[in-house]
């Protein structure tokens, strides 16, 4: 930001210096009274061109001051020449070759009554145009710099947020993988515990009470375990046509019971569970540069069960907070 401010300041100073680049042909405090004359030599006008403007900066001695100028048409800013009090400054545009030749040959004579002439300057027409172009270009350049600065700042902030989201998703994946590792480690103990439940409570009054209407708690536990084992240990869920009916068949249950267990035990519906596992696998594949580094976003989406690019992007963004392209870019940069 300091560098950016320095550039703006330097550009402003340069522009102002160009805008003030004028020829001063008289500077002082010439008091002309009783219609005295201030003469400016023709030498001062050697660079003068048709279209240039001569400015005369004046001040009054008193309220009765009058002013007049020889030989040329002068415009008062503001006020009126010849017989009326005048306040302010004057400008004279060199309109044709006759006026130009006269000034170059004879110079300029200014006479007045109770006037102080402070300064006379020439501003060239090409300098005026040049100044306008410089100022316009400077404004455009400043706007471009400001826009670039804003975009760079926003991109920096966006990258920071994306990195945080990427790291968070990596932590989630690491936690899921650790959970799988621990589950596999204690698979024997879990199997023994399930067998104990089946043998010890299968005839319990609770199970008999709900066997015709709802699942007993032990059945819910067992069905949930079969569902999770399928989701975590097979690629069935990555088939495009995978649905609740296929899941029920694969876990040896029915649609109603599977739906009940997913909703009650896992706190979500089937589609939410399926999208969660598919997107987690998509993240793994984006990070697996060796095997999937040349895959397009569509290819990764198709490989985990999405046949629609828009659906894949929507679900990915909803779950991870990043678009697939943002996540893929982060994965390649960090790896």
Short mmCIF file of C-alpha atoms in Angstrom, two decimals:
data_model
loop_
_atom_site.label_atom_id
_atom_site.label_comp_id
_atom_site.label_asym_id
_atom_site.label_seq_id
_atom_site.Cartn_x
_atom_site.Cartn_y
_atom_site.Cartn_z
CA UNK A 1 0.00 0.00 0.00
CA UNK A 2 2.92 2.38 0.70
CA UNK A 3 4.30 1.77 -2.78
CA UNK A 4 0.84 2.35 -4.27
CA UNK A 5 0.47 5.66 -2.37
CA UNK A 6 3.93 6.76 -3.54
CA UNK A 7 3.02 6.12 -7.19
CA UNK A 8 -0.20 8.14 -6.86
CA UNK A 9 1.63 11.04 -5.19
CA UNK A 10 4.40 11.09 -7.82
CA UNK A 11 1.87 10.96 -10.64
CA UNK A 12 -0.11 13.82 -9.10
CA UNK A 13 3.00 16.01 -8.73
CA UNK A 14 4.05 15.27 -12.31
CA UNK A 15 0.59 16.12 -13.65
CA UNK A 16 0.43 19.38 -11.74
CA UNK A 17 3.89 20.38 -12.93
CA UNK A 18 2.84 19.81 -16.53
CA UNK A 19 -0.39 21.72 -16.00
CA UNK A 20 1.57 24.70 -14.66
CA UNK A 21 4.18 24.72 -17.46
CA UNK A 22 3.59 28.23 -18.84
CA UNK A 23 5.74 31.10 -20.13
CA UNK A 24 5.87 34.04 -17.72
CA UNK A 25 6.62 37.18 -19.77
CA UNK A 26 6.16 39.69 -16.95
CA UNK A 27 6.08 39.39 -13.17
CA UNK A 28 6.14 42.25 -10.69
CA UNK A 29 3.79 44.93 -9.37
CA UNK A 30 3.57 47.62 -12.07
CA UNK A 31 1.34 50.45 -10.91
CA UNK A 32 -0.05 52.20 -13.96
CA UNK A 33 -1.88 55.44 -13.17
CA UNK A 34 -3.08 58.31 -15.33
CA UNK A 35 -3.22 55.95 -18.31
CA UNK A 36 0.43 55.03 -18.13
CA UNK A 37 1.63 52.12 -20.25
CA UNK A 38 3.30 48.80 -19.48
CA UNK A 39 5.25 47.66 -22.53
CA UNK A 40 6.32 44.06 -23.08
CA UNK A 41 9.04 43.53 -25.68
CA UNK A 42 8.35 41.55 -28.85
CA UNK A 43 11.22 39.23 -27.88
CA UNK A 44 8.93 37.72 -25.24
CA UNK A 45 6.60 36.47 -27.99
CA UNK A 46 9.06 34.54 -30.17
CA UNK A 47 7.39 31.20 -29.24
CA UNK A 48 3.87 32.54 -29.65
CA UNK A 49 1.44 30.77 -32.02
CA UNK A 50 -2.08 31.38 -33.29
CA UNK A 51 -4.51 29.96 -30.75
CA UNK A 52 -2.27 30.68 -27.74
CA UNK A 53 -3.71 32.63 -24.81
CA UNK A 54 -2.16 35.61 -22.99
CA UNK A 55 -3.29 36.08 -19.37
CA UNK A 56 -2.96 39.41 -17.51
CA UNK A 57 -3.34 39.25 -13.72
CA UNK A 58 -4.27 42.62 -12.18
CA UNK A 59 -5.46 44.26 -8.99
CA UNK A 60 -7.14 47.64 -8.38
CA UNK A 61 -5.81 50.56 -6.46
CA UNK A 62 -9.29 51.88 -5.61
CA UNK A 63 -12.91 51.57 -6.65
CA UNK A 64 -12.55 54.15 -9.47
CA UNK A 65 -9.92 52.18 -11.35
CA UNK A 66 -10.50 51.84 -15.07
CA UNK A 67 -8.62 49.84 -17.68
CA UNK A 68 -8.03 49.68 -21.43
CA UNK A 69 -5.68 47.78 -23.77
CA UNK A 70 -4.22 48.93 -27.05
CA UNK A 71 -4.78 47.43 -30.46
CA UNK A 72 -6.30 44.04 -29.53
CA UNK A 73 -9.63 42.60 -28.43
CA UNK A 74 -9.49 41.62 -24.78
CA UNK A 75 -12.02 39.64 -22.79
CA UNK A 76 -12.59 40.59 -19.14
CA UNK A 77 -12.93 37.90 -16.47
CA UNK A 78 -15.12 39.27 -14.98
CA UNK A 79 -16.05 42.93 -15.74
CA UNK A 80 -16.16 45.26 -18.71
CA UNK A 81 -13.39 47.29 -20.35
CA UNK A 82 -13.67 50.92 -21.43
CA UNK A 83 -15.40 53.14 -18.94
CA UNK A 84 -16.45 50.61 -16.26
CA UNK A 85 -14.72 49.51 -13.06
CA UNK A 86 -12.94 46.22 -13.65
CA UNK A 87 -12.09 43.52 -11.12
CA UNK A 88 -10.17 40.33 -11.73
CA UNK A 89 -7.94 39.20 -14.60
CA UNK A 90 -7.96 39.28 -18.41
CA UNK A 91 -7.27 36.84 -21.19
CA UNK A 92 -6.46 37.47 -24.84
CA UNK A 93 -6.56 34.72 -27.44
CA UNK A 94 -4.27 35.21 -30.46
CA UNK A 95 -6.95 34.50 -33.06
CA UNK A 96 -5.19 35.06 -36.38
CA UNK A 97 -1.87 35.67 -38.14
CA UNK A 98 -2.31 39.49 -38.09
CA UNK A 99 -2.49 39.59 -34.30
CA UNK A 100 0.41 37.13 -34.08
CA UNK A 101 2.63 39.17 -36.41
CA UNK A 102 1.83 42.40 -34.61
CA UNK A 103 2.81 40.96 -31.23
CA UNK A 104 5.99 39.40 -32.60
CA UNK A 105 6.93 42.68 -34.31
CA UNK A 106 5.82 45.34 -31.83
CA UNK A 107 5.22 43.53 -28.57
CA UNK A 108 2.33 44.30 -26.20
CA UNK A 109 1.29 47.65 -24.68
CA UNK A 110 -1.05 47.78 -21.70
CA UNK A 111 -2.34 51.10 -20.32
CA UNK A 112 -4.77 51.84 -17.54
CA UNK A 113 -5.83 54.08 -14.68
CA UNK A 114 -5.05 53.23 -11.06
CA UNK A 115 -4.16 49.61 -11.82
CA UNK A 116 -1.49 47.24 -10.61
CA UNK A 117 -0.35 44.62 -13.11
CA UNK A 118 1.06 41.64 -11.22
CA UNK A 119 1.81 39.09 -13.91
CA UNK A 120 1.50 38.43 -17.65
CA UNK A 121 1.80 34.84 -18.92
CA UNK A 122 1.42 32.89 -22.14
CA UNK A 123 -0.23 29.48 -22.21
CA UNK A 124 0.25 27.68 -25.50
CA UNK A 125 -2.66 25.95 -27.15
CA UNK A 126 -0.70 22.75 -27.66
CA UNK A 127 0.31 22.89 -24.01
CA UNK A 128 -3.34 23.23 -22.99
CA UNK A 129 -4.26 20.20 -25.09
CA UNK A 130 -1.24 18.33 -23.79
CA UNK A 131 -2.19 19.17 -20.23
CA UNK A 132 -5.75 17.96 -20.79
CA UNK A 133 -4.46 14.72 -22.28
CA UNK A 134 -2.00 14.23 -19.45
CA UNK A 135 -4.63 14.87 -16.80
CA UNK A 136 -7.12 12.56 -18.55
CA UNK A 137 -4.51 9.85 -18.99
CA UNK A 138 -3.42 10.26 -15.38
CA UNK A 139 -6.98 9.88 -14.14
CA UNK A 140 -7.47 6.74 -16.25
CA UNK A 141 -4.12 5.37 -15.09
CA UNK A 142 -5.02 6.08 -11.47
CA UNK A 143 -8.36 4.31 -11.88
CA UNK A 144 -6.59 1.31 -13.42
CA UNK A 145 -4.07 1.26 -10.55
CA UNK A 146 -6.84 1.51 -7.97
CA UNK A 147 -8.79 -1.29 -9.69
CA UNK A 148 -5.69 -3.50 -9.86
CA UNK A 149 -4.95 -2.77 -6.20
CA UNK A 150 -8.51 -3.63 -5.13
CA UNK A 151 -8.51 -6.84 -7.20
CA UNK A 152 -5.11 -7.86 -5.85
CA UNK A 153 -6.28 -7.28 -2.27
CA UNK A 154 -9.51 -9.22 -2.83
CA UNK A 155 -7.63 -12.09 -4.50
CA UNK A 156 -5.21 -12.18 -1.57
CA UNK A 157 -8.08 -12.34 0.91
CA UNK A 158 -9.91 -14.96 -1.18
CA UNK A 159 -6.79 -17.10 -1.35
CA UNK A 160 -6.39 -16.86 2.42
CA UNK A 161 -9.99 -18.00 2.96
CA UNK A 162 -9.62 -20.80 0.39
CA UNK A 163 -6.47 -22.06 2.09
CA UNK A 164 -8.31 -22.15 5.41
CA UNK A 165 -11.21 -24.06 3.86
CA UNK A 166 -8.82 -26.46 2.15
CA UNK A 167 -6.97 -27.12 5.42
CA UNK A 168 -10.27 -27.67 7.23
CA UNK A 169 -11.40 -30.20 4.64
CA UNK A 170 -8.05 -31.96 4.88
CA UNK A 171 -8.55 -32.23 8.65
CA UNK A 172 -11.99 -33.74 8.08
CA UNK A 173 -10.60 -36.29 5.64
CA UNK A 174 -7.78 -37.13 8.03
CA UNK A 175 -10.28 -37.66 10.85
CA UNK A 176 -12.43 -39.91 8.65
CA UNK A 177 -9.40 -41.95 7.59
CA UNK A 178 -8.26 -42.27 11.21
CA UNK A 179 -11.71 -43.45 12.19
CA UNK A 180 -11.55 -46.12 9.48
CA UNK A 181 -8.11 -47.21 10.66
CA UNK A 182 -9.26 -47.55 14.25
CA UNK A 183 -12.40 -49.37 13.19
CA UNK A 184 -10.39 -51.87 11.16
CA UNK A 185 -8.01 -52.36 14.09
CA UNK A 186 -10.82 -53.27 16.44
CA UNK A 187 -12.92 -55.16 13.87
CA UNK A 188 -12.54 -58.38 15.82
CA UNK A 189 -13.81 -56.84 19.01
CA UNK A 190 -16.74 -55.28 17.19
CA UNK A 191 -17.68 -58.61 15.58
CA UNK A 192 -17.61 -60.33 18.97
CA UNK A 193 -19.77 -57.59 20.44
CA UNK A 194 -22.30 -57.91 17.61
CA UNK A 195 -22.44 -61.68 18.09
CA UNK A 196 -23.09 -61.15 21.79
CA UNK A 197 -25.96 -58.81 21.01
CA UNK A 198 -27.49 -61.21 18.51
CA UNK A 199 -27.29 -64.16 20.87
CA UNK A 200 -28.14 -62.33 24.04
CA UNK A 201 -31.02 -60.01 23.18
CA UNK A 202 -32.59 -61.41 20.03
CA UNK A 203 -35.46 -62.79 22.05
CA UNK A 204 -35.85 -59.84 24.35
CA UNK A 205 -39.32 -58.43 24.99
CA UNK A 206 -38.28 -55.13 23.42
CA UNK A 207 -37.40 -56.76 20.11
CA UNK A 208 -40.53 -58.90 20.10
CA UNK A 209 -42.63 -55.84 20.83
CA UNK A 210 -41.41 -53.96 17.76
CA UNK A 211 -40.71 -56.79 15.31
CA UNK A 212 -43.89 -56.14 13.32
CA UNK A 213 -43.85 -52.31 13.36
CA UNK A 214 -40.44 -50.81 14.10
CA UNK A 215 -36.83 -51.85 14.49
CA UNK A 216 -35.50 -52.63 17.92
CA UNK A 217 -32.42 -50.72 19.04
CA UNK A 218 -30.09 -53.68 18.53
CA UNK A 219 -31.39 -54.17 14.99
CA UNK A 220 -30.85 -50.50 14.26
CA UNK A 221 -27.27 -50.79 15.49
CA UNK A 222 -26.58 -53.83 13.33
CA UNK A 223 -28.20 -52.32 10.24
CA UNK A 224 -26.31 -49.06 10.74
CA UNK A 225 -23.07 -51.00 10.94
CA UNK A 226 -23.81 -52.81 7.65
CA UNK A 227 -24.68 -49.53 5.96
CA UNK A 228 -21.51 -47.81 7.13
CA UNK A 229 -19.39 -50.79 6.19
CA UNK A 230 -20.77 -50.62 2.64
CA UNK A 231 -20.25 -46.86 2.39
CA UNK A 232 -16.70 -47.02 3.71
CA UNK A 233 -15.46 -50.28 2.29
CA UNK A 234 -16.87 -50.56 -1.24
CA UNK A 235 -17.16 -48.53 -4.44
CA UNK A 236 -20.86 -49.30 -4.87
CA UNK A 237 -21.83 -45.78 -3.79
CA UNK A 238 -19.84 -44.28 -6.69
CA UNK A 239 -22.08 -45.88 -9.33
CA UNK A 240 -24.31 -43.30 -11.06
CA UNK A 241 -27.44 -45.42 -10.53
CA UNK A 242 -26.82 -46.14 -6.84
CA UNK A 243 -29.98 -45.48 -4.82
CA UNK A 244 -31.83 -46.42 -1.64
CA UNK A 245 -33.31 -49.59 -3.11
CA UNK A 246 -29.87 -50.88 -4.13
CA UNK A 247 -28.51 -50.01 -0.70
CA UNK A 248 -31.33 -51.93 0.99
CA UNK A 249 -30.62 -54.97 -1.18
CA UNK A 250 -26.88 -54.87 -0.50
CA UNK A 251 -27.37 -54.71 3.30
CA UNK A 252 -30.09 -57.40 3.29
CA UNK A 253 -32.85 -55.08 4.47
CA UNK A 254 -35.70 -53.07 2.99
CA UNK A 255 -36.20 -49.47 1.89
CA UNK A 256 -38.22 -48.48 4.99
CA UNK A 257 -35.78 -49.83 7.54
CA UNK A 258 -32.73 -48.42 5.78
CA UNK A 259 -34.36 -44.99 5.55
CA UNK A 260 -35.33 -45.13 9.25
CA UNK A 261 -31.81 -46.03 10.40
CA UNK A 262 -30.13 -43.35 8.29
CA UNK A 263 -32.51 -40.67 9.55
CA UNK A 264 -32.62 -41.70 13.22
CA UNK A 265 -29.09 -42.99 13.78
CA UNK A 266 -27.14 -40.69 11.50
CA UNK A 267 -29.27 -37.54 11.65
CA UNK A 268 -29.54 -37.08 7.88
CA UNK A 269 -31.34 -38.43 4.84
CA UNK A 270 -29.99 -40.84 2.26
CA UNK A 271 -29.05 -38.17 -0.32
CA UNK A 272 -27.14 -36.09 2.24
CA UNK A 273 -25.19 -39.17 3.39
CA UNK A 274 -24.44 -40.24 -0.18
CA UNK A 275 -23.26 -36.74 -1.23
CA UNK A 276 -21.06 -36.48 1.86
CA UNK A 277 -19.18 -39.70 1.08
CA UNK A 278 -18.95 -38.97 -2.64
CA UNK A 279 -17.53 -35.48 -2.08
CA UNK A 280 -15.03 -36.80 0.48
CA UNK A 281 -13.80 -39.27 -2.11
CA UNK A 282 -13.64 -36.52 -4.74
CA UNK A 283 -11.40 -34.52 -2.37
CA UNK A 284 -9.11 -37.52 -1.97
CA UNK A 285 -8.86 -37.91 -5.72
CA UNK A 286 -8.12 -34.22 -6.24
CA UNK A 287 -5.27 -34.63 -3.75
CA UNK A 288 -4.02 -37.82 -5.42
CA UNK A 289 -2.00 -35.96 -8.07
CA UNK A 290 -0.11 -39.10 -9.11
CA UNK A 291 -3.27 -40.97 -10.18
CA UNK A 292 -5.79 -38.20 -10.83
CA UNK A 293 -3.65 -35.15 -11.59
CA UNK A 294 -4.65 -35.14 -15.27
CA UNK A 295 -8.37 -35.62 -14.58
CA UNK A 296 -10.77 -32.80 -15.40
CA UNK A 297 -13.39 -31.66 -12.93
CA UNK A 298 -16.05 -33.50 -14.95
CA UNK A 299 -13.96 -36.68 -14.89
CA UNK A 300 -13.54 -36.57 -11.12
CA UNK A 301 -17.26 -35.92 -10.71
CA UNK A 302 -18.15 -38.83 -12.98
CA UNK A 303 -15.74 -41.11 -11.13
CA UNK A 304 -17.64 -40.62 -7.86
CA UNK A 305 -21.13 -40.95 -9.31
CA UNK A 306 -22.14 -37.53 -10.67
CA UNK A 307 -23.21 -37.39 -14.31
CA UNK A 308 -23.96 -33.66 -14.11
CA UNK A 309 -21.19 -31.07 -13.80
CA UNK A 310 -23.52 -28.49 -12.22
CA UNK A 311 -24.79 -30.95 -9.60
CA UNK A 312 -21.24 -31.96 -8.71
CA UNK A 313 -20.11 -28.33 -8.36
CA UNK A 314 -23.18 -27.42 -6.25
CA UNK A 315 -22.74 -30.36 -3.87
CA UNK A 316 -18.96 -29.87 -3.63
CA UNK A 317 -19.35 -26.17 -2.79
CA UNK A 318 -22.10 -26.91 -0.26
CA UNK A 319 -20.02 -29.47 1.64
CA UNK A 320 -16.47 -28.08 1.40
CA UNK A 321 -17.07 -24.34 0.99
CA UNK A 322 -14.90 -24.37 -2.17
CA UNK A 323 -15.65 -25.01 -5.80
CA UNK A 324 -13.97 -28.08 -7.35
CA UNK A 325 -11.68 -25.85 -9.41
CA UNK A 326 -10.58 -23.90 -6.31
CA UNK A 327 -9.94 -27.12 -4.38
CA UNK A 328 -8.05 -28.68 -7.31
CA UNK A 329 -5.88 -25.56 -7.65
CA UNK A 330 -5.05 -25.59 -3.93
CA UNK A 331 -4.21 -29.30 -4.06
CA UNK A 332 -1.78 -28.84 -6.94
CA UNK A 333 -0.12 -25.78 -5.36
CA UNK A 334 0.36 -27.38 -1.95
CA UNK A 335 1.51 -30.71 -3.31
#
